[in-house]
Coordinates of C-alpha atoms in Angstrom, one line a residue:
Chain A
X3 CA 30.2 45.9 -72.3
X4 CA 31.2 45.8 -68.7
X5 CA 27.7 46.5 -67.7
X6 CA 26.0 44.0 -69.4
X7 CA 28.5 41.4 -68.5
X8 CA 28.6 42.7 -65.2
X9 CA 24.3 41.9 -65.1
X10 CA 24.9 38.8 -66.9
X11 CA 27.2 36.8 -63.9
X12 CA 24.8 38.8 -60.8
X13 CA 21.2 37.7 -62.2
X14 CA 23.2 34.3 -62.5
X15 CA 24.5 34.6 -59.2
X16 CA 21.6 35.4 -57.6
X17 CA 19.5 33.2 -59.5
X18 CA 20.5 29.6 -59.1
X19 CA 20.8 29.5 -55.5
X20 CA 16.6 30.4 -55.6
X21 CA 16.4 27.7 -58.1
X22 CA 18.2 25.4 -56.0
X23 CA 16.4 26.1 -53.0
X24 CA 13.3 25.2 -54.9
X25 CA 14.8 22.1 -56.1
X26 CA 15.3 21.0 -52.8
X27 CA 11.9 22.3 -50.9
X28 CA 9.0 21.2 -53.4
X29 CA 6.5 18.6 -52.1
X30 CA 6.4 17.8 -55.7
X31 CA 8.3 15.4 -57.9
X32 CA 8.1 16.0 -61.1
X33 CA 7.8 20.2 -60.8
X34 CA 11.1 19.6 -58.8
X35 CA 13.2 17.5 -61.6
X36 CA 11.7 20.2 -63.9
X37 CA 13.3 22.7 -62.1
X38 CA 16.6 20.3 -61.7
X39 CA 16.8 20.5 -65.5
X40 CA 16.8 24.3 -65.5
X41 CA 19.0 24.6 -63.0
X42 CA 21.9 22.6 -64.4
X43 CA 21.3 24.3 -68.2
X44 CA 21.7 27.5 -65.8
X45 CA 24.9 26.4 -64.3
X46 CA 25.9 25.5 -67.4
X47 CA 25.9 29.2 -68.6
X48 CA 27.5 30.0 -65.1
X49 CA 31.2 27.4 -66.7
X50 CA 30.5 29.4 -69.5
X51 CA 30.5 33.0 -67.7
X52 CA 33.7 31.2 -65.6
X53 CA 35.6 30.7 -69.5
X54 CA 35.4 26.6 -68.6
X55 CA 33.5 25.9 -71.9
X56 CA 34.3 22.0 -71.8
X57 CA 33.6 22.2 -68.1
X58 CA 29.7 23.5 -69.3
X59 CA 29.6 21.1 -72.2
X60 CA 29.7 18.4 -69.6
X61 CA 27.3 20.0 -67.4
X62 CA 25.0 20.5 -70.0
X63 CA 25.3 16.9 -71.1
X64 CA 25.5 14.9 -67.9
X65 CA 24.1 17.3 -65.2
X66 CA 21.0 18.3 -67.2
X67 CA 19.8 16.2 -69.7
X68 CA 21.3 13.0 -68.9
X69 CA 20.5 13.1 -65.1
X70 CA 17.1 14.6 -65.7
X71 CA 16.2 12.2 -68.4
X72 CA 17.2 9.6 -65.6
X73 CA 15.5 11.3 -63.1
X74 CA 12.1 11.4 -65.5
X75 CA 12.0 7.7 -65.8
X76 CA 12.3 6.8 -62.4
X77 CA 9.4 9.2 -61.9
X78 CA 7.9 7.3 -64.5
X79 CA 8.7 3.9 -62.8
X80 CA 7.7 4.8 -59.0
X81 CA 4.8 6.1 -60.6
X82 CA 4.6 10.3 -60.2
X83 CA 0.6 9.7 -60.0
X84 CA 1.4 10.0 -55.9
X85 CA 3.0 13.3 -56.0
X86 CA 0.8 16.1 -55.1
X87 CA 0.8 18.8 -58.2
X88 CA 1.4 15.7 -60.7
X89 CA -1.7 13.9 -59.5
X90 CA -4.4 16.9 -59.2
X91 CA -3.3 18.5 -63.0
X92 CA -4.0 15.0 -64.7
X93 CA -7.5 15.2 -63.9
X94 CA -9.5 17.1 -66.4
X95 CA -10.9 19.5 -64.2
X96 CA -14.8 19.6 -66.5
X97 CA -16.5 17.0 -68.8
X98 CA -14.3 14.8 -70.9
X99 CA -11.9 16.8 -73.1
X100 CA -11.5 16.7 -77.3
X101 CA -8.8 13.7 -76.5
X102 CA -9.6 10.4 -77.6
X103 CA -8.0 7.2 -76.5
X104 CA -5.7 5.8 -78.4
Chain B
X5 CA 29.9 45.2 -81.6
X6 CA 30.5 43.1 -78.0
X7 CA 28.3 45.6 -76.4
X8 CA 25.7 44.5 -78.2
X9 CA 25.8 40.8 -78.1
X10 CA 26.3 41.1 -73.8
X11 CA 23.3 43.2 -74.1
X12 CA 21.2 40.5 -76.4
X13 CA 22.4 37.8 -73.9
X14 CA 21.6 39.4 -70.5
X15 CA 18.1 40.5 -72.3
X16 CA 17.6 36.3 -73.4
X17 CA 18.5 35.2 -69.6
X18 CA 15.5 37.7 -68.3
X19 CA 13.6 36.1 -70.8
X20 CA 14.3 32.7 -69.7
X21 CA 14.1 33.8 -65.9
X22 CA 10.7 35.2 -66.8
X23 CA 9.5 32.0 -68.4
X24 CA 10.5 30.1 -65.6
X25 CA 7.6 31.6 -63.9
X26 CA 5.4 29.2 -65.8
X27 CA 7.7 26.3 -64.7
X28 CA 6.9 27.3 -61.2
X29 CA 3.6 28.0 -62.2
X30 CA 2.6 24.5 -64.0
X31 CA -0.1 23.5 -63.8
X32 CA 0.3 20.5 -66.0
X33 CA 3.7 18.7 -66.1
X34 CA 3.1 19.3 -69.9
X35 CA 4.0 23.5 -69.1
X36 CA 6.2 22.6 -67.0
X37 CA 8.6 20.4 -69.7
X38 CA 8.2 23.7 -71.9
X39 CA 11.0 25.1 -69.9
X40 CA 13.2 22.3 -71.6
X41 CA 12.1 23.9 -74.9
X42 CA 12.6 27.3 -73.5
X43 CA 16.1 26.5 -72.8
X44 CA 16.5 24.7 -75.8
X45 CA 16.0 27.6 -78.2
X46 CA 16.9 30.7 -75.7
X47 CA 19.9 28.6 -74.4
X48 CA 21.1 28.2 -78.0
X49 CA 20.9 32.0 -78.9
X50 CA 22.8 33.0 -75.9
X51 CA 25.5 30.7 -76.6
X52 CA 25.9 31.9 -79.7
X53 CA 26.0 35.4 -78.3
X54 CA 28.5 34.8 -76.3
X55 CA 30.6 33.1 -78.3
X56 CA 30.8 35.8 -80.6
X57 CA 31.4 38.5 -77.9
X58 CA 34.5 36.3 -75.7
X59 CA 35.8 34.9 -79.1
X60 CA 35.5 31.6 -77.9
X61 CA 34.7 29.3 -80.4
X62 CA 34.2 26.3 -78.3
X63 CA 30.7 27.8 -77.0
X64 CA 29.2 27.0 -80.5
X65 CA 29.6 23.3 -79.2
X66 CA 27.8 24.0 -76.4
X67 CA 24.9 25.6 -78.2
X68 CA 24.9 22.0 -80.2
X69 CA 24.4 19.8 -76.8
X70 CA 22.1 22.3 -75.7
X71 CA 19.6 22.1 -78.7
X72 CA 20.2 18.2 -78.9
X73 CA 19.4 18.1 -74.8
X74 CA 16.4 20.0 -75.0
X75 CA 14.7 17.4 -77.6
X76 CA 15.8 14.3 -75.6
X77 CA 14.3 15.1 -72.3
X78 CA 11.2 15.7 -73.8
X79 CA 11.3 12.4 -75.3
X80 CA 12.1 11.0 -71.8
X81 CA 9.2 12.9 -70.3
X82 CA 7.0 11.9 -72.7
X83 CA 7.7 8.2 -73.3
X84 CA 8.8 7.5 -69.4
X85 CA 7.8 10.1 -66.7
X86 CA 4.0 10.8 -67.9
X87 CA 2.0 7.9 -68.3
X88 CA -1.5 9.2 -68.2
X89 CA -4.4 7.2 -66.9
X90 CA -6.0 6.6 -70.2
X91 CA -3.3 5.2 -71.1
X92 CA -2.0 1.4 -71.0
X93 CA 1.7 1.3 -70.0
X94 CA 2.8 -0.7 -73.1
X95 CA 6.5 -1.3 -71.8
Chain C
X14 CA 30.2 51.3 -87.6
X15 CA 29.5 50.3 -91.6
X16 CA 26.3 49.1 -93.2
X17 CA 26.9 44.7 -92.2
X18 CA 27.2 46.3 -88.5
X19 CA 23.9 48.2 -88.7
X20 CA 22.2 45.3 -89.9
X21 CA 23.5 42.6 -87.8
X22 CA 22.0 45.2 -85.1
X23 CA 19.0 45.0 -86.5
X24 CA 18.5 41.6 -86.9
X25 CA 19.5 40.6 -83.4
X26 CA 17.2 43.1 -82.0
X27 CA 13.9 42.3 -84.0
X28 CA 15.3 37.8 -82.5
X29 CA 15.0 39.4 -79.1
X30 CA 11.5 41.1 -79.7
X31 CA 10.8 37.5 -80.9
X32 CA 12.1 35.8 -77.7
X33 CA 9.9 38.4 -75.8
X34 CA 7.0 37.9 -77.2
X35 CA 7.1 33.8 -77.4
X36 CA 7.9 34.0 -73.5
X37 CA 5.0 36.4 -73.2
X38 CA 3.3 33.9 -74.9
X39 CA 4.0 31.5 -72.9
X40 CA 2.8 33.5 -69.7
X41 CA -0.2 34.6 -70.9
X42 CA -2.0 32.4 -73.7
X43 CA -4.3 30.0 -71.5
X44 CA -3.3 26.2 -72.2
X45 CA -0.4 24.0 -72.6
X46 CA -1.3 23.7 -76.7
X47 CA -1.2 27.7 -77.2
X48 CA 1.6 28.1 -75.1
X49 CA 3.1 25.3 -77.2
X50 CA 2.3 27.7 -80.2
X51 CA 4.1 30.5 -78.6
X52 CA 7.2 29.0 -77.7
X53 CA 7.8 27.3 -81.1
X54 CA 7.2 29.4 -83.5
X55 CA 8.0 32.8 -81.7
X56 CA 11.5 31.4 -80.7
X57 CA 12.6 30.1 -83.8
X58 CA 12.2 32.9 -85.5
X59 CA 13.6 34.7 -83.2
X60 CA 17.0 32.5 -83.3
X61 CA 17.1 32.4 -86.9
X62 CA 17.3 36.0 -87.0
X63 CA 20.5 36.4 -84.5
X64 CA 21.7 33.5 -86.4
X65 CA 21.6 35.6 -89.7
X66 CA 22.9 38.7 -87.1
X67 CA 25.7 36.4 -86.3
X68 CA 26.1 34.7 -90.0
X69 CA 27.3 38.3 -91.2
X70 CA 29.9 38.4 -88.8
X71 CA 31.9 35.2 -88.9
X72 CA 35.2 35.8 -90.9
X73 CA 35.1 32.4 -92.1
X74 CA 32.2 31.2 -94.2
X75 CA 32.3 27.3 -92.5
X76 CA 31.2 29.1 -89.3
X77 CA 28.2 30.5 -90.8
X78 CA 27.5 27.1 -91.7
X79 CA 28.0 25.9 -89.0
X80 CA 25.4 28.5 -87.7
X81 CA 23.1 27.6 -90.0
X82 CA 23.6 23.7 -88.8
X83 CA 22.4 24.6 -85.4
X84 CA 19.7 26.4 -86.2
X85 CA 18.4 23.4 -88.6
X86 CA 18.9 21.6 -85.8
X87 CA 17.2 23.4 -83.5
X88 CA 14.5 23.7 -85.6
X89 CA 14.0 20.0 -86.3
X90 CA 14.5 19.0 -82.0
X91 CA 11.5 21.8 -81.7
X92 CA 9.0 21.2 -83.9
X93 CA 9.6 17.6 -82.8
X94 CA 9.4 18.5 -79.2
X95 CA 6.4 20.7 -79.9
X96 CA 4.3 17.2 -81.3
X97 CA 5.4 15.0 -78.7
X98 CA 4.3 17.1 -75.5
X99 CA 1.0 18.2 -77.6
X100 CA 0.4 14.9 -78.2
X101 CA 0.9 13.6 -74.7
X102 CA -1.4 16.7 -73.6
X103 CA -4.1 15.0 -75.7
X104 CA -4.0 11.8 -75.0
X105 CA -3.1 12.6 -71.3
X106 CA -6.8 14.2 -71.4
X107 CA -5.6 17.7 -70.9
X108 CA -8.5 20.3 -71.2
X109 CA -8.4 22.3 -74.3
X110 CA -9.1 25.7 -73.9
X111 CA -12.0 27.4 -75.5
X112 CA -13.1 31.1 -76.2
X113 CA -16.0 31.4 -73.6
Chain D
X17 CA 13.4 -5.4 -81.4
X18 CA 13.0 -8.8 -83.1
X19 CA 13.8 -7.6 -85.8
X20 CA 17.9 -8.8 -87.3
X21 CA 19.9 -6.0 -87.2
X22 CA 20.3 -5.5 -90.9
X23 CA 17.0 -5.9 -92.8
X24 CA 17.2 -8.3 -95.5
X25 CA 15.6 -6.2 -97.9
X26 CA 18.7 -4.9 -99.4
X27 CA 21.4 -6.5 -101.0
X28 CA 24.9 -6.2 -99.6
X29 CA 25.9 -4.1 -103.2
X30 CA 23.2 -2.0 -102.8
X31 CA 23.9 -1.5 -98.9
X32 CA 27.7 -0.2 -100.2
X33 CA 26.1 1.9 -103.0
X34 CA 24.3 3.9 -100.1
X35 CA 27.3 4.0 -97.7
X36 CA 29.3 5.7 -100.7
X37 CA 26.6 8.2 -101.4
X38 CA 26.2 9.4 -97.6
X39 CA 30.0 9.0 -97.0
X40 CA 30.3 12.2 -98.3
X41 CA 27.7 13.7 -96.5
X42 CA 28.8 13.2 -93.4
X43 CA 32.3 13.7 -94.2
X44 CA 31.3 17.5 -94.7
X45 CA 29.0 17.3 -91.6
X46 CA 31.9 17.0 -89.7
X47 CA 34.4 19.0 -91.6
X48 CA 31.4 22.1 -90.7
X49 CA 31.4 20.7 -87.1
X50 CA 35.2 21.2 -86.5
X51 CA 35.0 24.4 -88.5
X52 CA 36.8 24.0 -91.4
X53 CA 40.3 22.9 -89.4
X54 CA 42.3 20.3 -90.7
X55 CA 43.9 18.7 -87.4
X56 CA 40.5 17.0 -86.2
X57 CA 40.7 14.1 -88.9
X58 CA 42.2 11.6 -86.5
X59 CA 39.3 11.9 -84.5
X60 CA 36.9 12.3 -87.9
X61 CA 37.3 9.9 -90.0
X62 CA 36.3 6.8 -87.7
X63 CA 33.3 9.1 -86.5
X64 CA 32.1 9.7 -89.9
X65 CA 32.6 5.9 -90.7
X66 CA 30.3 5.1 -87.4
X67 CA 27.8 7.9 -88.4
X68 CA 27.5 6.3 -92.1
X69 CA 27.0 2.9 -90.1
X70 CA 24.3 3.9 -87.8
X71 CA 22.7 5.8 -90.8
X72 CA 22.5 2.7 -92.4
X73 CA 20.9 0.8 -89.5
X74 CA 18.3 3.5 -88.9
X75 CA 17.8 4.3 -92.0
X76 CA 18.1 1.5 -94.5
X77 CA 15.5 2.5 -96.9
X78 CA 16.6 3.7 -100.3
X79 CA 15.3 7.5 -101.0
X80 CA 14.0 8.4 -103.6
X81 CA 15.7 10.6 -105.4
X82 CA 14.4 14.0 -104.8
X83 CA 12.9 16.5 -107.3
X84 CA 15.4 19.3 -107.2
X85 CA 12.7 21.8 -108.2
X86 CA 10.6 20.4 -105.4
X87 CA 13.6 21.1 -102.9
X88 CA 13.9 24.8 -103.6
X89 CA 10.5 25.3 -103.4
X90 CA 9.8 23.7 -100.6
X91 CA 13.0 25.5 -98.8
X92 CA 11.6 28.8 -99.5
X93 CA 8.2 28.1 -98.6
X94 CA 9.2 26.7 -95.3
X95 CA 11.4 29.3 -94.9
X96 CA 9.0 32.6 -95.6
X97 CA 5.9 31.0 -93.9
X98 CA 7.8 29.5 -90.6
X99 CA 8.7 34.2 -90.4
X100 CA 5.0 34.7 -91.1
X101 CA 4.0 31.7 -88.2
X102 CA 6.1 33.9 -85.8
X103 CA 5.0 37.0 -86.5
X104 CA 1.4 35.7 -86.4
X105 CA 2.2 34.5 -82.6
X106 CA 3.7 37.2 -81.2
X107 CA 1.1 39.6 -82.5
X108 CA -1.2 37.4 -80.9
X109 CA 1.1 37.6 -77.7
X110 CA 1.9 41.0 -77.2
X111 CA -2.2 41.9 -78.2
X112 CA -3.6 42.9 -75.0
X113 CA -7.2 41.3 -75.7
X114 CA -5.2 37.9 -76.4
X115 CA -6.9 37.2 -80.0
X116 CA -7.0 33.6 -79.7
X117 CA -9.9 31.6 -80.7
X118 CA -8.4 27.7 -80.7
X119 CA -10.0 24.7 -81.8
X120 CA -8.8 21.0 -82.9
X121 CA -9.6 20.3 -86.4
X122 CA -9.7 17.2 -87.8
X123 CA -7.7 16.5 -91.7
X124 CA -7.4 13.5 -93.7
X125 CA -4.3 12.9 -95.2
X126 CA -3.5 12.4 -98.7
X127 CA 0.2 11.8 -98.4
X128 CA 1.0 8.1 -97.9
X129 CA 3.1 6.8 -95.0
X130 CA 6.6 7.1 -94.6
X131 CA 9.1 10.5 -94.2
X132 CA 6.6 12.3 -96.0
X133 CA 4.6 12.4 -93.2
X134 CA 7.0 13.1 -90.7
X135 CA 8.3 15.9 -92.5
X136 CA 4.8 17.2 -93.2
X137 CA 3.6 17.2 -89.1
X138 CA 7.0 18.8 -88.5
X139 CA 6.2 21.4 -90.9
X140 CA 2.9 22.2 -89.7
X141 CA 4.4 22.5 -86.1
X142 CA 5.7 25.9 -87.4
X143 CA 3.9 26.9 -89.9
X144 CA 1.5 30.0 -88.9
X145 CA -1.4 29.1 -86.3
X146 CA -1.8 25.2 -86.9
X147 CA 0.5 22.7 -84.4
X148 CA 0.3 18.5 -85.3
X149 CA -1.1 17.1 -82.6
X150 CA -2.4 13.5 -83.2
X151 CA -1.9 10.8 -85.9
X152 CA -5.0 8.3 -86.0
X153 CA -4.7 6.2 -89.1
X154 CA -5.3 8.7 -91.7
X155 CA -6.8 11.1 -89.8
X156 CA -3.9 14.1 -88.6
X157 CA -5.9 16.3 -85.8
X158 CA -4.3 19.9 -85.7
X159 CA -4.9 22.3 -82.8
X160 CA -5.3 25.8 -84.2
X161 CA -4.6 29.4 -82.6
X162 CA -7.9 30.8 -84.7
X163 CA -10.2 28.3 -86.1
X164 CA -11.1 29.7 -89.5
X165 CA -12.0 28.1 -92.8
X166 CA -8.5 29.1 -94.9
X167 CA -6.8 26.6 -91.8
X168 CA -8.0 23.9 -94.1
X169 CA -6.7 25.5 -97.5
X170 CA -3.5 26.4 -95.8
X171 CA -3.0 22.6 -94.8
X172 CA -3.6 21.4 -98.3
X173 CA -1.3 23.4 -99.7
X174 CA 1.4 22.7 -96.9
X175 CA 0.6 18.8 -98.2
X176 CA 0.9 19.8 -102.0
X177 CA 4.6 21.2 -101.1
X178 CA 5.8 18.7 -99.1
X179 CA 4.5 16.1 -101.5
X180 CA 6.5 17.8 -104.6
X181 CA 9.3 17.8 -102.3
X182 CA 9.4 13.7 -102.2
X183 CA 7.9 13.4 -105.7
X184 CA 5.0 12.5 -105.0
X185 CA 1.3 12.5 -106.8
X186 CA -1.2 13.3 -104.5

């Protein structure tokens, strides 16, 4: 039991500062509020590991999806079309796909 | 039985940490939302682990937000953050 | 351990081989729509089965209920999940990948 | 949004006819939710009164009754191909030569619109190989994980099922 538990907190540990790091350092947008959205799920478990359940309910609920659903539609209002990654990946890369317009 | 469920839960975090590798990854921002779905599900079953294993009961709240969470951000991606090009913005 | 322990072990065993093999999934198979495939079907499955692992366990038959509630929901936010990106794929003019 | 808040469809004794059919619902919704304790009622009973509310706002439209027959099957079909739609996946996952041969059918729907639709895309999304994609009119375009000719039967009897599960001829 100890062992697994024991596994359980380090990966977390040693996790979520990576995933914050790479929160903070990519060039683009929407690839970093994905990565916001994990994280806070991720610190989430971290309250939980910490026996703060209601501390991780909140987390959950505010830090993760609320924020990051705020944080997708200002992507969505200043236009994420500028961002790097965002940009490149809407274009099909060959001849027009199966999709039709709606 | 505690054993077991710790073990369960550590495996479901490597799994998640492994399918984060496609959030890094992208390319689209479509594979990149999965990882909302990934903790959705994953997220859920760990919970429940671990509610089970500490005896706390309150986790199996948690595990609801969770799955609830998951569902609206992808509804916020989709109907906010990715407009594509063939699309008119109707709002 | 007795005969309800051995087969809650079982069953939350084969949901993790089902959590492995949707993220595998979602690794390997080659556009957003498989992946979508992967992730959905493999990992519900796979948490339906630790919540019947877990169902067997609770002393008190409102928590497997409420077991069973989450899943549902789970279920429901997933499948509904699964259509919206897929659909935004498509009309977003994602590729679809094709056998060579 | 133009729309008044309460339809005027309904009249005001069948809107009460509804809230005292789902009052119950939710009441045991909750009483699951709080596992089965008796101190959250405080707390329960104006939430359950809200939920009825908003259930009536969303959903104003009287169901139906459903087929009970039709239930049960449809609850066991759901629930043995949804196992078979996972197994099918992660066969095709853990495969080294990735068996995947994906294509985007095109299937005309029989079912009119309404929840029978919703609940059929949903059930497609998990059902083995086939995942809703698009809704045109009539027209429902599924992506498949192998593009072969029992995807079509498959579908029509997913539509059969859910169809007997609102009563409806098709």
């Amino acid at each position: 039991m100890n062992i697994s538990a024991g596994g359980f907190d380090i990966l977390l540990a040693a996790v979520l500062p990576l995933l914050a790091w790479y929160v903070l350092s990519t060039r683009d947008l929407f690839k970093a509020v994905a990565l916001f959205i994990a994280y806070g799920l991720l610190f989430s478990l971290i309250w939980v590991r910490l026996a703060a359940p209601d501390v991780a309910l909140a987390e959950a609920a505010i830090g993760a999806g609320l924020t990051g659903a705020l944080l997708l539609d200002t992507l969505g209002r200043i236009g994420s079309r500028d961002t790097s990654g965002a940009a490149s990946a809407m274009e099909p890369e060959g001849g027009p796909p199966d999709a039709r317009e709606s | 039985m505690d054993g077991l469920y710790l073990g369960v839960a550590l495996f479901l975090l490597l799994n998640i940490l492994l399918g984060m590798v496609r959030v890094l990854r992208g390319p689209s921002p479509a594979d990149r939302m999965l990882a909302a779905q990934l903790f959705g599900t994953t997220g859920v079953a760990i919970l429940l682990l671990l509610a089970e294993a500490l005896a706390a009961p309150a986790l199996r709240d948690v595990a609801l937000v969770f799955a609830l969470l998951g569902g609206l951000t992808v509804v916020a991606f989709v109907r906010r953050a990715w407009s594509p090009p063939t699309q008119v913005n109707k709002e | 351990m007795g005969i309800i322990e051995w087969v809650t072990t079982i069953f939350l065993l084969a949901g993790a081989f089902f959590f492995f093999a949707g993220t595998l999934g979602l690794l390997r198979f080659p556009d957003v729509y498989n992946r979508l495939h992967a992730l959905t079907k493999a990992d519900n499955v796979g948490l339906g089965l630790i919540t019947i692992g877990l169902m067997l366990q609770v002393d008190n038959w409102v928590l497997a209920l409420k077991l069973l509630l989450i899943w549902f929901l789970v279920l429901l936010t997933s499948a509904t999940a699964a259509h919206l990106i897929a659909n935004a794929a498509l009309r977003g003019g994602l590729p679809l990948w094709r056998r060579p | 949004m133009q729309q008044p808040i309460f339809s005027d469809e309904l009249t005001w004794r069948d809107r009460l006819r509804y809230a005292l059919l789902r009052l119950p619902l939710f009441a045991l919704l909750w009483w699951i939710l709080i596992e089965g304790k008796l101190a959250g009622w405080w707390y329960g009973i104006p939430v359950i009164l809200l939920a009825v509310l908003v259930s009536l706002l969303l959903l104003p439209a009287p169901r139906q009754p459903r087929p009970l027959m039709g239930t049960v099957r449809f609850v066991g079909f759901f629930l043995w191909e949804s196992l078979r739609g996972g197994i099918d996946v992660a066969l095709r996952a853990i495969n080294p030569r990735l068996p995947l041969n994906p294509d985007l059918i095109d299937y005309s729907l029989r079912l009119p619109e309404g929840n029978a639709r919703i609940v059929l895309m949903n059930t497609i999304s998990l059902l083995p190989g086939t995942l809703s994609a698009n809704l045109r009119d009539d027209c429902l375009q599924v992506h498949t994980l192998d593009d072969n000719p029992q995807t079509m039967q498959s579908l029509e009897q997913v539509e059969t099922v859910v169809a007997q599960l609102f009563g409806i001829d098709i």
